[in-house]
Coordinates of C-alpha atoms and ligand atoms in Angstrom, one line a residue:
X1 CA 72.9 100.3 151.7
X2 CA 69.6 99.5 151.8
X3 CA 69.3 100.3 147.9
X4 CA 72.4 97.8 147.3
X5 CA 70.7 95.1 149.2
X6 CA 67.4 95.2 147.2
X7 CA 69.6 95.5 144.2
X8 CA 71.6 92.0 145.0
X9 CA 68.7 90.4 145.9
X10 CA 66.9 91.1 142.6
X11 CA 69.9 90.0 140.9
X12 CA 70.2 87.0 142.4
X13 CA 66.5 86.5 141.8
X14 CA 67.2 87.2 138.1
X15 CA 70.6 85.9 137.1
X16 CA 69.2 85.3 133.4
X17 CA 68.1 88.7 132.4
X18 CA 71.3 90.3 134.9
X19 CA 73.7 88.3 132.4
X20 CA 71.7 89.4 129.4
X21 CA 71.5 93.0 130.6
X22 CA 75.5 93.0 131.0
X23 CA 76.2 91.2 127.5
X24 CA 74.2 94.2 125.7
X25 CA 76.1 96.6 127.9
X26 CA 79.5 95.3 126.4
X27 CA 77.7 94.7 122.6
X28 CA 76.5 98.4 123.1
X29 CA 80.0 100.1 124.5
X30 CA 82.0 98.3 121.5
X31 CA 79.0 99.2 119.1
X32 CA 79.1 102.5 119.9
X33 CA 83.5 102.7 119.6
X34 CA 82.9 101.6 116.6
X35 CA 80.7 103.9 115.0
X36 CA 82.6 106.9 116.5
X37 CA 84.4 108.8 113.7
X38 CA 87.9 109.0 114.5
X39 CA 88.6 111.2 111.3
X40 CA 86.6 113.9 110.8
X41 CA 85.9 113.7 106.9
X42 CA 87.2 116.9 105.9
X43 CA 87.9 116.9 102.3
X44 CA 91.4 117.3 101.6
X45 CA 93.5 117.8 98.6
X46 CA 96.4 115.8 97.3
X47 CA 97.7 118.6 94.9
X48 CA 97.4 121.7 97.7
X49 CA 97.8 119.1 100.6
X50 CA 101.0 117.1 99.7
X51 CA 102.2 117.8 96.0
X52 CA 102.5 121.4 96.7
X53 CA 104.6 121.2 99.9
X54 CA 106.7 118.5 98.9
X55 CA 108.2 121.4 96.4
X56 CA 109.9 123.1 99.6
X57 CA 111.7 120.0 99.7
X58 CA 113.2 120.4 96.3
X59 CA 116.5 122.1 98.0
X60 CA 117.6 119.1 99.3
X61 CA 115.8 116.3 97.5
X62 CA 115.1 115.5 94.2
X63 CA 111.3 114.9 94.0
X64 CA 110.5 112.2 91.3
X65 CA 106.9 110.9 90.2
X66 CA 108.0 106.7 90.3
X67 CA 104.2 105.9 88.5
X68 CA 100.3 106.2 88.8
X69 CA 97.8 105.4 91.1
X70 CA 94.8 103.1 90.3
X71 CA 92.9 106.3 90.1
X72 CA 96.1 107.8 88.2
X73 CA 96.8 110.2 90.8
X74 CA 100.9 110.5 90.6
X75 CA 102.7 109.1 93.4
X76 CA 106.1 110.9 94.2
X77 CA 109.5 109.6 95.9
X78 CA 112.7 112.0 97.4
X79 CA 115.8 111.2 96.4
X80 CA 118.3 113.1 98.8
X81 CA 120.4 115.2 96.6
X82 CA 123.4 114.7 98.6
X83 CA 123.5 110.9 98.5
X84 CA 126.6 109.8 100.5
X85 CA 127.8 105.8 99.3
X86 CA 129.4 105.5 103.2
X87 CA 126.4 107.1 104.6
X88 CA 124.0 104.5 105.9
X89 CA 120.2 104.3 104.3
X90 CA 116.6 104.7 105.8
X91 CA 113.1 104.8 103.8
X92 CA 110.2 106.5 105.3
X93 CA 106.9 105.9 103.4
X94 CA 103.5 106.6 104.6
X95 CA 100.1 107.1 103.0
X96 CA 99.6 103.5 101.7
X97 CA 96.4 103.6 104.2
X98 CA 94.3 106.9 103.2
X99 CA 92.3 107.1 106.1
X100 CA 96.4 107.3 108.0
X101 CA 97.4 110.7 107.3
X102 CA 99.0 111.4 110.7
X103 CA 102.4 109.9 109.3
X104 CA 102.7 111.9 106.0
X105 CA 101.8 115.5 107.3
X106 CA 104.3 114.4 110.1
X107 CA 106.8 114.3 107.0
X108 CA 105.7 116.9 105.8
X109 CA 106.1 119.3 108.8
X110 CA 109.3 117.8 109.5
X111 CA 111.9 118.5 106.8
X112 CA 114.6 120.2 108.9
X113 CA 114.7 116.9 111.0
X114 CA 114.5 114.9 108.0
X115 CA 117.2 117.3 105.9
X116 CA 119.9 117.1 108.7
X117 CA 120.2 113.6 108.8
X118 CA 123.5 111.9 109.0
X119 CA 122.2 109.4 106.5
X120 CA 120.8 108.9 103.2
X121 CA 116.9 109.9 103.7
X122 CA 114.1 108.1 101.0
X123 CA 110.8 109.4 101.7
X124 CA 107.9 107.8 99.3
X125 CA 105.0 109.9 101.4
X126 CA 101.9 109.4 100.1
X127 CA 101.7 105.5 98.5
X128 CA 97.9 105.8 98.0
X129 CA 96.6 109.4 96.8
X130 CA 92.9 108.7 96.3
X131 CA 92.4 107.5 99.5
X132 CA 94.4 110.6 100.8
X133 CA 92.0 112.6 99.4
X134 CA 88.9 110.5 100.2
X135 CA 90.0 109.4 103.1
X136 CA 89.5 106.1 102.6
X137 CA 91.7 103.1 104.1
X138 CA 91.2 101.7 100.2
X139 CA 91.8 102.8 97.2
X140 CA 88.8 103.6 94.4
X141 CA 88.4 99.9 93.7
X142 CA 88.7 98.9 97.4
X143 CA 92.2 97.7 97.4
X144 CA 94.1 97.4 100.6
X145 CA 97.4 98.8 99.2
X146 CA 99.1 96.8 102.2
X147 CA 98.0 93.5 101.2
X148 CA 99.5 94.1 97.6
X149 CA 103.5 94.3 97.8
X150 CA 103.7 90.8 96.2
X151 CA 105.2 89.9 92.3
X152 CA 101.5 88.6 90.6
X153 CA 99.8 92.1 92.3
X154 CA 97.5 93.9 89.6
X155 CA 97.6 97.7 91.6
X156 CA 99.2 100.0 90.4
X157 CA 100.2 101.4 93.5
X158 CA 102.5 98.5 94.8
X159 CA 103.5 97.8 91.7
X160 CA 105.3 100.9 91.0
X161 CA 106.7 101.4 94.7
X162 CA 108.4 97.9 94.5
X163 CA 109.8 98.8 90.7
X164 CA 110.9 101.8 92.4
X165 CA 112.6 100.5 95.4
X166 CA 114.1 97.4 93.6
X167 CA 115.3 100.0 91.0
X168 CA 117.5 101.8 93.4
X169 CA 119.7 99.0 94.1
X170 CA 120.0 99.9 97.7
X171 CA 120.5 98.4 101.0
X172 CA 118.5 100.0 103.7
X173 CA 119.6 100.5 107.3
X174 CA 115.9 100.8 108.2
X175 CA 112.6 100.7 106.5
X176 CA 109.3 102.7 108.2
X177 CA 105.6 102.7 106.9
X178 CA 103.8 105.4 108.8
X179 CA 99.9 103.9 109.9
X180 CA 97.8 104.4 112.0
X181 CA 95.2 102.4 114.4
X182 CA 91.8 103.8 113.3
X183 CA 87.9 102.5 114.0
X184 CA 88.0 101.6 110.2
X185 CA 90.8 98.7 110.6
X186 CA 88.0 96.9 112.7
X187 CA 84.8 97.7 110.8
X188 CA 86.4 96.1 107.5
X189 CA 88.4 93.3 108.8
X190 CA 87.5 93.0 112.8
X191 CA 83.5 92.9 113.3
X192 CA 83.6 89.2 113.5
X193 CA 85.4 89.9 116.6
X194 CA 83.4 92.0 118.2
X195 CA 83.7 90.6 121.8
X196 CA 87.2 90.1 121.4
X197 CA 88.8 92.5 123.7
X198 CA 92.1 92.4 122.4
X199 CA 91.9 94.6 119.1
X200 CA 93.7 97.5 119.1
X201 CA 90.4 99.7 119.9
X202 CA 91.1 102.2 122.1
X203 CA 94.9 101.5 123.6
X204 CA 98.0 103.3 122.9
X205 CA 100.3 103.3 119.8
X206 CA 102.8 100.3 118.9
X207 CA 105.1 98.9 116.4
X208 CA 105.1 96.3 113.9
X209 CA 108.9 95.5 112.7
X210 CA 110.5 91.9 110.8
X211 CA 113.9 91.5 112.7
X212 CA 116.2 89.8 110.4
X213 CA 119.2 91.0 112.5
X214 CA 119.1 91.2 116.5
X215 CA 121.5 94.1 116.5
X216 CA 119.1 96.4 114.5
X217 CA 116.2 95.6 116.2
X218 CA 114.9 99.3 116.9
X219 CA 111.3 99.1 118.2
X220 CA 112.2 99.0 121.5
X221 CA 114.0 101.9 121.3
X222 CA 111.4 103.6 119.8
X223 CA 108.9 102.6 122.8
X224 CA 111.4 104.0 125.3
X225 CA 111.3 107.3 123.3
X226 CA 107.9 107.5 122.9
X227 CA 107.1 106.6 126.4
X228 CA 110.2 109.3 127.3
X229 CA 107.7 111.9 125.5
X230 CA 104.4 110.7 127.3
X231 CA 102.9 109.1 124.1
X232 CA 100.9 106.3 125.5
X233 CA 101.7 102.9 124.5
X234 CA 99.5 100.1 124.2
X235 CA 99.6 97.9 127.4
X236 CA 97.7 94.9 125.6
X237 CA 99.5 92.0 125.0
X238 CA 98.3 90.4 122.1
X239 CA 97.2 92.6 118.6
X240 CA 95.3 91.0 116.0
X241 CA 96.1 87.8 117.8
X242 CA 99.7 88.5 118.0
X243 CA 101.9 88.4 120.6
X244 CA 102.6 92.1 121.5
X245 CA 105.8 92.3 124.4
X246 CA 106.6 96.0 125.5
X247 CA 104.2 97.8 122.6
X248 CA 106.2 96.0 120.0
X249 CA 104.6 92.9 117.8
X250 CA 108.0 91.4 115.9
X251 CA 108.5 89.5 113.0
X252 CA 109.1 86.2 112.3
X253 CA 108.4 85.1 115.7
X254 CA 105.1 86.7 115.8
X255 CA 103.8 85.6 112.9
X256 CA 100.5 83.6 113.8
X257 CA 97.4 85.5 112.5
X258 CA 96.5 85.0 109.4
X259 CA 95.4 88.3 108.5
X260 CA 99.1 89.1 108.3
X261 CA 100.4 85.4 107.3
X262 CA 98.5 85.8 104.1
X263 CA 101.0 88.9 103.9
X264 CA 102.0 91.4 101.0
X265 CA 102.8 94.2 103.6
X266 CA 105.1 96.7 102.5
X267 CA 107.1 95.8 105.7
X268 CA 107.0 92.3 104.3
X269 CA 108.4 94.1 100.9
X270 CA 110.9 95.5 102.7
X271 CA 112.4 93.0 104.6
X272 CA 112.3 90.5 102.0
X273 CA 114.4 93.0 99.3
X274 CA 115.9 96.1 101.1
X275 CA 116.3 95.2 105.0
X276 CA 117.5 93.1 107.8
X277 CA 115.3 95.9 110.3
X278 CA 111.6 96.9 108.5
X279 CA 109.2 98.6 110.9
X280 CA 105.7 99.4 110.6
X281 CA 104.8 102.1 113.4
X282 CA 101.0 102.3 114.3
X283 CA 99.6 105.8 116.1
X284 CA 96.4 105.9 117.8
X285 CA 93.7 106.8 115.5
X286 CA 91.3 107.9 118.5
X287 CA 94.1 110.6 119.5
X288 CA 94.2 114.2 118.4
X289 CA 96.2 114.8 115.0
X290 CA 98.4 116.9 116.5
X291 CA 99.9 113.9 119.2
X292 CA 99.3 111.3 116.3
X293 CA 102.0 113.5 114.1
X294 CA 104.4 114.0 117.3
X295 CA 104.4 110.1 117.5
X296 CA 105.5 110.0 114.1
X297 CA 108.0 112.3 114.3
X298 CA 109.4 110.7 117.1
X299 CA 110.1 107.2 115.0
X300 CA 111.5 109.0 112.8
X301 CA 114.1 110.6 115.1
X302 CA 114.8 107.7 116.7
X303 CA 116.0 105.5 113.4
X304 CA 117.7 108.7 111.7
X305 CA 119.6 109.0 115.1
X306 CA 120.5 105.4 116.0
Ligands
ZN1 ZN1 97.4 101.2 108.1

């Protein structure tokens, strides 16, 4: 008590250097979650990793290259073999963010779930390869793959997924690009918030989805799910400025930072071309693979069951 005491009453005696002393605590503690490497770089390969697997999937999906990288890896779609007209669609793509791989070995591991589907299962799993392999959120000429779905785009990447998806003719039941949260989000578009406490840091998962229709509006279903399987989701109620109710920031209504207002998303793709219900689901980077993929795999089962 008596410690306490003296302690107050040098604080009180020193409000100045007590208030500067705090302020480089909380510069220091987001410093430091920054520079913490939520990826180990482990050097992975996109021929062993993903083109090699995605054979196994050949018994019940026709595996197509739709084009070439930037870097002019390939980049490969399923088609399922046993397309059903009365069967509703879904689209699963992942890997557009190389430094997210959580949602394509998730697709990987998962092909039972994924082949006894009642509906007609797309899968585009790895959108950008070099960055797979680098793990890199960019591709080689530091393009964000996610800000080019748009017509005048220049990469390769989007430009072959769109061709692709337009080419199909389809109308989808659900879109869902597999992310991830991750340190690297904030180092290359967040340090000038650095006091801001309301970036996706160190929080749960979430979902992004564009509602065009109420009554396919699945993100809160997927919440309930994931909370039903103890996957933590974020409590914070704005993300990247955006309103965030229940885990789940949706589009139009939430459209007010201009990160995303400035657009080209794949979700934005999606919605504008192929779906009344595009969702974008976002595991927690800071979490071990193993949960990161479960999460995954539980969006998935919740749109292939609904
Ligand atoms: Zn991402």
């Amino acid at each position: 008590v008596k410690k306490l005491k003296k302690i107050i009453a040098w604080v009180a005696k020193n409000p100045l250097t007590t208030m500067r002393a705090i302020l480089a605590m909380i510069i220091g503690r987001r410093i430091f979650a920054l520079t913490k490497v939520e990826h180990p770089s482990v050097v992975r390969s996109y021929k062993n990793d993903v083109l090699e697997p995605l054979e196994k999937f050949k018994d019940n999906w026709n595996l197509k290259e739709i084009g070439k990288s930037e870097e002019g890896f390939p980049i490969m779609a399923l088609e399922p073999k046993d397309f059903n007209q009365d069967k509703e669609n879904i689209l699963i793509t992942a890997g557009v963010h190389g430094s997210e791989p959580a949602g394509l070995f998730s697709l990987l591991k998962n092909k039972e779930l994924l082949s006894h589907s009642d509906k007609n299962v797309y899968i585009i799993p790895c959108v950008n390869p070099w960055g797979f392999e680098y793990n890199k959120r960019y591709t080689k000429n530091e393009v964000d793959v996610n800000r080019q779905f748009k017509e005048d785009t220049e990469n390769s990447n989007a430009q072959c997924v769109m061709s692709y998806l337009k080419g199909l003719n389809l109308k989808f039941e659900y879109t869902i690009d597999l992310h991830e949260t991750t340190q690297e989000d904030i180092r290359n578009e967040g340090f000038i918030h650095l006091l801001n406490s309301k970036l996706p840091i160190e929080d749960g998962a979430f979902i992004y989805q564009t509602v065009l229709n109420k009554e396919k509006e699945l993100g809160s279903h997927i919440v309930k799910r994931l909370e039903e399987e103890e996957i933590k989701v974020t409590s914070w109620k704005e993300i990247w400025e955006e309103p965030c109710i229940n885990g789940t920031v949706t589009y139009p209504e939430a459209r007010v930072s201009i990160m995303y207002s400035t657009s080209g998303t794949l979700e934005d793709f999606c919605a504008n071309h192929l779906t009344e219900s595009a969702i974008t689901a976002e595991s927690m980077g800071y979490e071990s693979l193993e949960k990161r993929m479960k999460m995954h795999k539980i969006v998935m089962e919740t749109a292939l069951n609904k």
